[in-house]
Short mmCIF file of C-alpha atoms in Angstrom, two decimals:
data_model
loop_
_atom_site.label_atom_id
_atom_site.label_comp_id
_atom_site.label_asym_id
_atom_site.label_seq_id
_atom_site.Cartn_x
_atom_site.Cartn_y
_atom_site.Cartn_z
CA UNK A 1 39.04 9.76 -36.82
CA UNK A 2 36.93 11.74 -34.35
CA UNK A 3 33.83 11.35 -36.58
CA UNK A 4 34.35 7.58 -36.76
CA UNK A 5 34.61 7.35 -32.98
CA UNK A 6 31.39 9.32 -32.52
CA UNK A 7 29.59 6.92 -34.89
CA UNK A 8 30.73 3.77 -33.11
CA UNK A 9 30.18 5.11 -29.57
CA UNK A 10 26.39 4.36 -29.46
CA UNK A 11 27.01 0.78 -30.59
CA UNK A 12 29.66 0.30 -27.93
CA UNK A 13 27.28 1.52 -25.22
CA UNK A 14 24.46 -0.68 -26.54
CA UNK A 15 26.58 -3.78 -26.99
CA UNK A 16 26.47 -5.00 -23.32
CA UNK A 17 22.68 -4.99 -23.35
CA UNK A 18 22.46 -6.58 -26.81
CA UNK A 19 24.92 -9.33 -25.84
CA UNK A 20 23.13 -9.98 -22.54
CA UNK A 21 19.76 -10.13 -24.29
CA UNK A 22 21.04 -12.52 -26.96
CA UNK A 23 22.63 -14.87 -24.39
CA UNK A 24 20.05 -14.75 -21.58
CA UNK A 25 16.90 -13.76 -23.50
CA UNK A 26 16.81 -14.69 -27.18
CA UNK A 27 18.78 -17.96 -26.97
CA UNK A 28 16.67 -19.53 -24.13
CA UNK A 29 13.46 -18.51 -25.94
CA UNK A 30 14.54 -20.09 -29.24
CA UNK A 31 16.03 -23.12 -27.47
CA UNK A 32 12.85 -23.77 -25.47
CA UNK A 33 10.77 -23.48 -28.65
CA UNK A 34 12.92 -26.13 -30.33
CA UNK A 35 12.98 -28.23 -27.16
CA UNK A 36 9.16 -28.35 -27.09
CA UNK A 37 9.35 -30.51 -30.25
CA UNK A 38 11.29 -33.26 -28.43
CA UNK A 39 10.64 -35.86 -25.76
CA UNK A 40 13.58 -35.70 -23.39
CA UNK A 41 14.91 -37.70 -20.50
CA UNK A 42 17.25 -35.25 -18.85
CA UNK A 43 19.37 -32.77 -20.83
CA UNK A 44 21.12 -35.39 -23.01
CA UNK A 45 18.54 -37.93 -24.29
CA UNK A 46 16.21 -36.38 -26.85
CA UNK A 47 13.77 -37.80 -29.38
CA UNK A 48 12.12 -35.61 -32.02
CA UNK A 49 8.30 -35.85 -31.98
CA UNK A 50 7.29 -32.69 -33.82
CA UNK A 51 4.03 -31.39 -32.40
CA UNK A 52 3.49 -34.60 -30.42
CA UNK A 53 3.95 -32.88 -27.08
CA UNK A 54 1.25 -30.35 -27.93
CA UNK A 55 -1.14 -33.08 -29.13
CA UNK A 56 -0.56 -35.05 -25.93
CA UNK A 57 -1.09 -31.89 -23.89
CA UNK A 58 -4.62 -31.48 -25.27
CA UNK A 59 -5.51 -34.98 -24.00
CA UNK A 60 -3.60 -34.77 -20.71
CA UNK A 61 -6.14 -34.74 -17.81
CA UNK A 62 -3.53 -33.43 -15.37
CA UNK A 63 -2.88 -30.41 -17.59
CA UNK A 64 -6.59 -29.60 -17.71
CA UNK A 65 -6.81 -29.97 -13.93
CA UNK A 66 -3.95 -27.49 -13.67
CA UNK A 67 -5.66 -25.17 -16.17
CA UNK A 68 -8.97 -25.31 -14.27
CA UNK A 69 -7.25 -24.55 -10.95
CA UNK A 70 -5.21 -21.70 -12.45
CA UNK A 71 -8.24 -20.15 -14.16
CA UNK A 72 -10.26 -20.38 -10.93
CA UNK A 73 -7.47 -18.65 -9.05
CA UNK A 74 -7.14 -15.94 -11.73
CA UNK A 75 -10.87 -15.18 -11.83
CA UNK A 76 -11.19 -15.24 -8.04
CA UNK A 77 -8.15 -13.03 -7.56
CA UNK A 78 -9.03 -10.43 -10.19
CA UNK A 79 -12.72 -10.23 -9.27
CA UNK A 80 -11.99 -9.77 -5.56
CA UNK A 81 -8.69 -7.90 -5.59
CA UNK A 82 -9.35 -5.09 -8.02
CA UNK A 83 -12.64 -3.74 -6.59
CA UNK A 84 -11.11 -3.89 -3.10
CA UNK A 85 -7.93 -2.16 -4.29
CA UNK A 86 -9.95 0.55 -6.04
CA UNK A 87 -12.18 1.04 -3.00
CA UNK A 88 -9.17 1.44 -0.71
CA UNK A 89 -7.54 3.85 -3.17
CA UNK A 90 -10.68 6.02 -3.35
CA UNK A 91 -10.96 6.02 0.44
CA UNK A 92 -7.30 6.85 1.04
CA UNK A 93 -7.32 9.51 -1.67
CA UNK A 94 -9.65 11.64 0.46
CA UNK A 95 -7.95 14.59 2.13
CA UNK A 96 -10.12 14.38 5.25
CA UNK A 97 -8.71 10.96 6.23
CA UNK A 98 -6.20 11.54 9.04
CA UNK A 99 -3.01 9.50 8.83
CA UNK A 100 -3.84 8.33 5.32
CA UNK A 101 -0.14 7.94 4.44
CA UNK A 102 0.24 5.55 7.37
CA UNK A 103 -2.76 3.52 6.17
CA UNK A 104 -1.36 3.49 2.64
CA UNK A 105 1.88 2.01 3.94
CA UNK A 106 0.06 -0.52 6.11
CA UNK A 107 -1.99 -1.81 3.18
CA UNK A 108 1.03 -1.88 0.86
CA UNK A 109 3.42 -3.48 3.38
CA UNK A 110 2.37 -7.15 2.82
CA UNK A 111 3.88 -6.84 -0.65
CA UNK A 112 7.25 -6.03 0.91
CA UNK A 113 7.37 -9.45 2.56
CA UNK A 114 8.74 -12.36 0.60
CA UNK A 115 6.53 -15.17 -0.60
CA UNK A 116 8.30 -17.62 1.71
CA UNK A 117 7.54 -15.51 4.79
CA UNK A 118 3.94 -14.97 3.64
CA UNK A 119 3.48 -18.71 3.10
CA UNK A 120 4.84 -19.52 6.56
CA UNK A 121 2.64 -16.84 8.11
CA UNK A 122 -0.51 -18.17 6.46
CA UNK A 123 0.34 -21.76 7.29
CA UNK A 124 -0.11 -20.64 10.91
CA UNK A 125 -3.16 -18.45 10.23
CA UNK A 126 -4.94 -21.24 8.32
CA UNK A 127 -3.95 -24.00 10.74
CA UNK A 128 -6.78 -26.02 12.33
CA UNK A 129 -7.62 -25.59 16.05
CA UNK A 130 -5.29 -22.67 16.84
CA UNK A 131 -5.25 -20.78 13.51
CA UNK A 132 -6.39 -17.15 13.57
CA UNK A 133 -8.85 -17.57 10.65
CA UNK A 134 -10.62 -20.52 12.21
CA UNK A 135 -10.77 -18.71 15.56
CA UNK A 136 -12.33 -15.65 13.89
CA UNK A 137 -14.87 -17.67 11.90
CA UNK A 138 -15.75 -19.68 15.02
CA UNK A 139 -16.30 -16.50 17.05
CA UNK A 140 -18.38 -14.79 14.34
CA UNK A 141 -20.33 -17.64 12.73
CA UNK A 142 -19.81 -20.64 14.97
CA UNK A 143 -17.85 -22.56 12.32
CA UNK A 144 -15.72 -25.46 13.61
CA UNK A 145 -12.16 -24.77 14.70
CA UNK A 146 -10.96 -27.93 13.00
CA UNK A 147 -11.44 -26.68 9.41
CA UNK A 148 -8.44 -27.84 7.38
CA UNK A 149 -8.00 -25.19 4.72
CA UNK A 150 -4.88 -26.65 3.13
CA UNK A 151 -5.77 -30.33 3.25
CA UNK A 152 -9.43 -30.19 2.15
CA UNK A 153 -9.63 -30.15 -1.70
CA UNK A 154 -12.62 -27.78 -1.85
CA UNK A 155 -10.93 -25.24 0.45
CA UNK A 156 -7.44 -25.14 -1.09
CA UNK A 157 -8.27 -22.63 -3.84
CA UNK A 158 -10.25 -20.25 -1.56
CA UNK A 159 -7.26 -20.31 0.81
CA UNK A 160 -4.85 -19.42 -2.01
CA UNK A 161 -7.12 -16.62 -3.21
CA UNK A 162 -7.30 -15.28 0.36
CA UNK A 163 -3.51 -15.19 0.68
CA UNK A 164 -3.15 -13.49 -2.71
CA UNK A 165 -5.78 -10.98 -1.62
CA UNK A 166 -3.70 -10.10 1.43
CA UNK A 167 -0.50 -9.89 -0.61
CA UNK A 168 -1.54 -7.89 -3.66
CA UNK A 169 -4.56 -5.72 -2.76
CA UNK A 170 -2.31 -2.98 -1.39
CA UNK A 171 0.06 -3.32 -4.35
CA UNK A 172 -2.73 -2.66 -6.87
CA UNK A 173 -4.07 0.11 -4.61
CA UNK A 174 -0.89 2.10 -5.32
CA UNK A 175 -1.58 2.04 -9.08
CA UNK A 176 -5.15 3.28 -8.51
CA UNK A 177 -3.98 5.98 -6.09
CA UNK A 178 -1.60 7.33 -8.72
CA UNK A 179 -4.36 7.26 -11.33
CA UNK A 180 -6.89 8.99 -9.07
CA UNK A 181 -4.51 11.85 -8.42
CA UNK A 182 -4.39 12.49 -12.15
CA UNK A 183 -8.18 12.98 -12.46
CA UNK A 184 -9.05 16.65 -12.88
CA UNK A 185 -10.84 17.87 -9.71
CA UNK A 186 -12.73 20.48 -11.74
CA UNK A 187 -14.68 17.63 -13.34
CA UNK A 188 -15.99 16.63 -9.90
CA UNK A 189 -16.95 20.24 -9.16
CA UNK A 190 -18.80 20.50 -12.48
CA UNK A 191 -20.55 17.19 -11.84
CA UNK A 192 -21.62 18.36 -8.37
CA UNK A 193 -23.05 21.57 -9.83
CA UNK A 194 -24.98 19.46 -12.35
CA UNK A 195 -26.47 17.50 -9.48
CA UNK A 196 -24.52 14.27 -9.94
CA UNK A 197 -24.36 12.04 -6.87
CA UNK A 198 -21.34 10.06 -5.69
CA UNK A 199 -22.23 7.00 -7.78
CA UNK A 200 -22.75 9.12 -10.93
CA UNK A 201 -19.43 10.91 -10.29
CA UNK A 202 -17.68 7.56 -9.89
CA UNK A 203 -19.22 6.12 -13.04
CA UNK A 204 -18.87 9.19 -15.32
CA UNK A 205 -15.75 10.93 -13.95
CA UNK A 206 -13.60 8.55 -11.90
CA UNK A 207 -13.79 5.42 -14.08
CA UNK A 208 -13.11 7.22 -17.41
CA UNK A 209 -10.26 9.11 -15.72
CA UNK A 210 -8.50 5.98 -14.48
CA UNK A 211 -9.46 3.70 -17.38
CA UNK A 212 -5.92 3.27 -18.85
CA UNK A 213 -4.52 2.31 -15.45
CA UNK A 214 -7.51 0.08 -14.71
CA UNK A 215 -6.96 -1.85 -17.95
CA UNK A 216 -3.25 -2.13 -17.22
CA UNK A 217 -3.90 -3.52 -13.72
CA UNK A 218 -6.50 -6.01 -15.00
CA UNK A 219 -4.10 -7.33 -17.65
CA UNK A 220 -1.15 -7.38 -15.24
CA UNK A 221 -3.13 -9.17 -12.52
CA UNK A 222 -4.44 -11.77 -14.96
CA UNK A 223 -0.94 -12.51 -16.29
CA UNK A 224 0.44 -12.69 -12.74
CA UNK A 225 -2.36 -15.03 -11.65
CA UNK A 226 -1.66 -17.43 -14.51
CA UNK A 227 1.98 -17.58 -13.35
CA UNK A 228 1.02 -18.79 -9.87
CA UNK A 229 3.59 -21.24 -8.54
CA UNK A 230 5.67 -20.34 -5.48
CA UNK A 231 2.80 -19.41 -3.20
CA UNK A 232 0.83 -22.60 -3.86
CA UNK A 233 3.95 -24.76 -3.82
CA UNK A 234 5.11 -23.45 -0.43
CA UNK A 235 1.69 -23.38 1.23
CA UNK A 236 0.93 -26.95 0.17
CA UNK A 237 4.22 -28.34 1.44
CA UNK A 238 6.08 -28.59 -1.88
CA UNK A 239 3.20 -30.50 -3.46
CA UNK A 240 0.09 -29.92 -5.53
CA UNK A 241 -2.15 -30.45 -2.51
CA UNK A 242 -4.89 -33.03 -1.82
CA UNK A 243 -6.37 -34.48 -5.02
CA UNK A 244 -4.21 -31.98 -6.97
CA UNK A 245 -6.51 -29.18 -5.79
CA UNK A 246 -3.59 -26.74 -5.82
CA UNK A 247 -1.95 -27.90 -9.05
CA UNK A 248 -1.30 -24.91 -11.32
CA UNK A 249 0.03 -24.80 -14.87
CA UNK A 250 3.47 -23.56 -13.81
CA UNK A 251 3.61 -26.17 -11.04
CA UNK A 252 2.78 -28.88 -13.61
CA UNK A 253 5.55 -27.50 -15.83
CA UNK A 254 7.96 -27.73 -12.88
CA UNK A 255 6.90 -31.29 -12.07
CA UNK A 256 7.46 -32.48 -15.64
CA UNK A 257 10.65 -30.56 -16.35
CA UNK A 258 12.56 -30.66 -13.08
CA UNK A 259 11.12 -33.69 -11.26
CA UNK A 260 10.18 -35.87 -14.24
CA UNK A 261 13.12 -34.85 -16.44
CA UNK A 262 11.01 -34.29 -19.59
CA UNK A 263 12.20 -30.80 -20.47
CA UNK A 264 10.56 -31.03 -23.91
CA UNK A 265 7.07 -31.57 -22.49
CA UNK A 266 7.73 -28.84 -19.90
CA UNK A 267 8.72 -26.46 -22.72
CA UNK A 268 5.49 -27.32 -24.55
CA UNK A 269 3.49 -26.52 -21.39
CA UNK A 270 5.38 -23.23 -21.09
CA UNK A 271 4.66 -22.19 -24.66
CA UNK A 272 1.02 -23.20 -24.33
CA UNK A 273 0.76 -21.04 -21.21
CA UNK A 274 2.42 -18.14 -23.04
CA UNK A 275 -0.11 -18.49 -25.87
CA UNK A 276 -3.03 -18.56 -23.41
CA UNK A 277 -1.81 -15.44 -21.62
CA UNK A 278 -1.29 -13.64 -24.94
CA UNK A 279 -4.81 -14.50 -26.13
CA UNK A 280 -6.31 -13.45 -22.79
CA UNK A 281 -4.44 -10.12 -22.87
CA UNK A 282 -5.60 -9.42 -26.43
CA UNK A 283 -9.22 -10.29 -25.54
CA UNK A 284 -9.11 -8.05 -22.47
CA UNK A 285 -7.65 -5.16 -24.47
CA UNK A 286 -10.29 -5.62 -27.19
CA UNK A 287 -13.17 -5.80 -24.72
CA UNK A 288 -12.03 -2.72 -22.81
CA UNK A 289 -11.31 -0.75 -25.99
CA UNK A 290 -7.75 0.08 -24.96
CA UNK A 291 -5.96 2.26 -27.50
CA UNK A 292 -9.05 3.30 -29.42
CA UNK A 293 -8.94 6.84 -28.00
CA UNK A 294 -5.52 7.47 -29.46
CA UNK A 295 -6.58 6.67 -33.05
#
């Protein structure tokens, strides 16, 4: 009797997680996959179209606009954020910086604010005439105070990248700080004895030492960038912006599924996005050689 109880105990402890995963994880995934094969009008009316939603998606100009905007945001964010995050981490990892813990907190603190607060804050900062950004650019470069960042199509994406830079640079800095503290200091001493300068030490000691974390942050940032929705939606006043300049893939999914009522097409957009992110992650891992050292 006691042996039987000891055998069933692990299953009893695991059962809440398994049940929760089946109900809230596995079922929605399978259901959305099936739903992507239907045209729907609300939750009740459904018409089976097979892969029709996916074929239509390939010819849908709005989807490609959303893809172009999302890819631009992802490239801009990753290219600007990660070098800045790494630079801050290297600077604040130095022991001769006084108050470095305070600076670490200051740079990380934007991530503690919610997206709604951040959007409201930047609606004021980016505002024409009295916005802080326009005032700074006017003082430094003489640019006009009336620049409309959120209502000029060409400026919408730079504005979104700027807000994301403020939000997530400090967040990624924490990853790099943790990685830098794991690099053996004796390697720097040996490199100095060999006559290596700062750039050579960075290239041959620092980068190899933090490579696993660097790859992780690149993949994580790319996936996060492709999921952009709330920030753009709030900043652009619950819309896709002028000439759809702020339309992202997730926003297009939301418009079709929750505003248009076609949950099947929205599910097809979602699965297409998942496939894109998976391919991108695999390509990034292949290009960076992640996992080869362990073989």
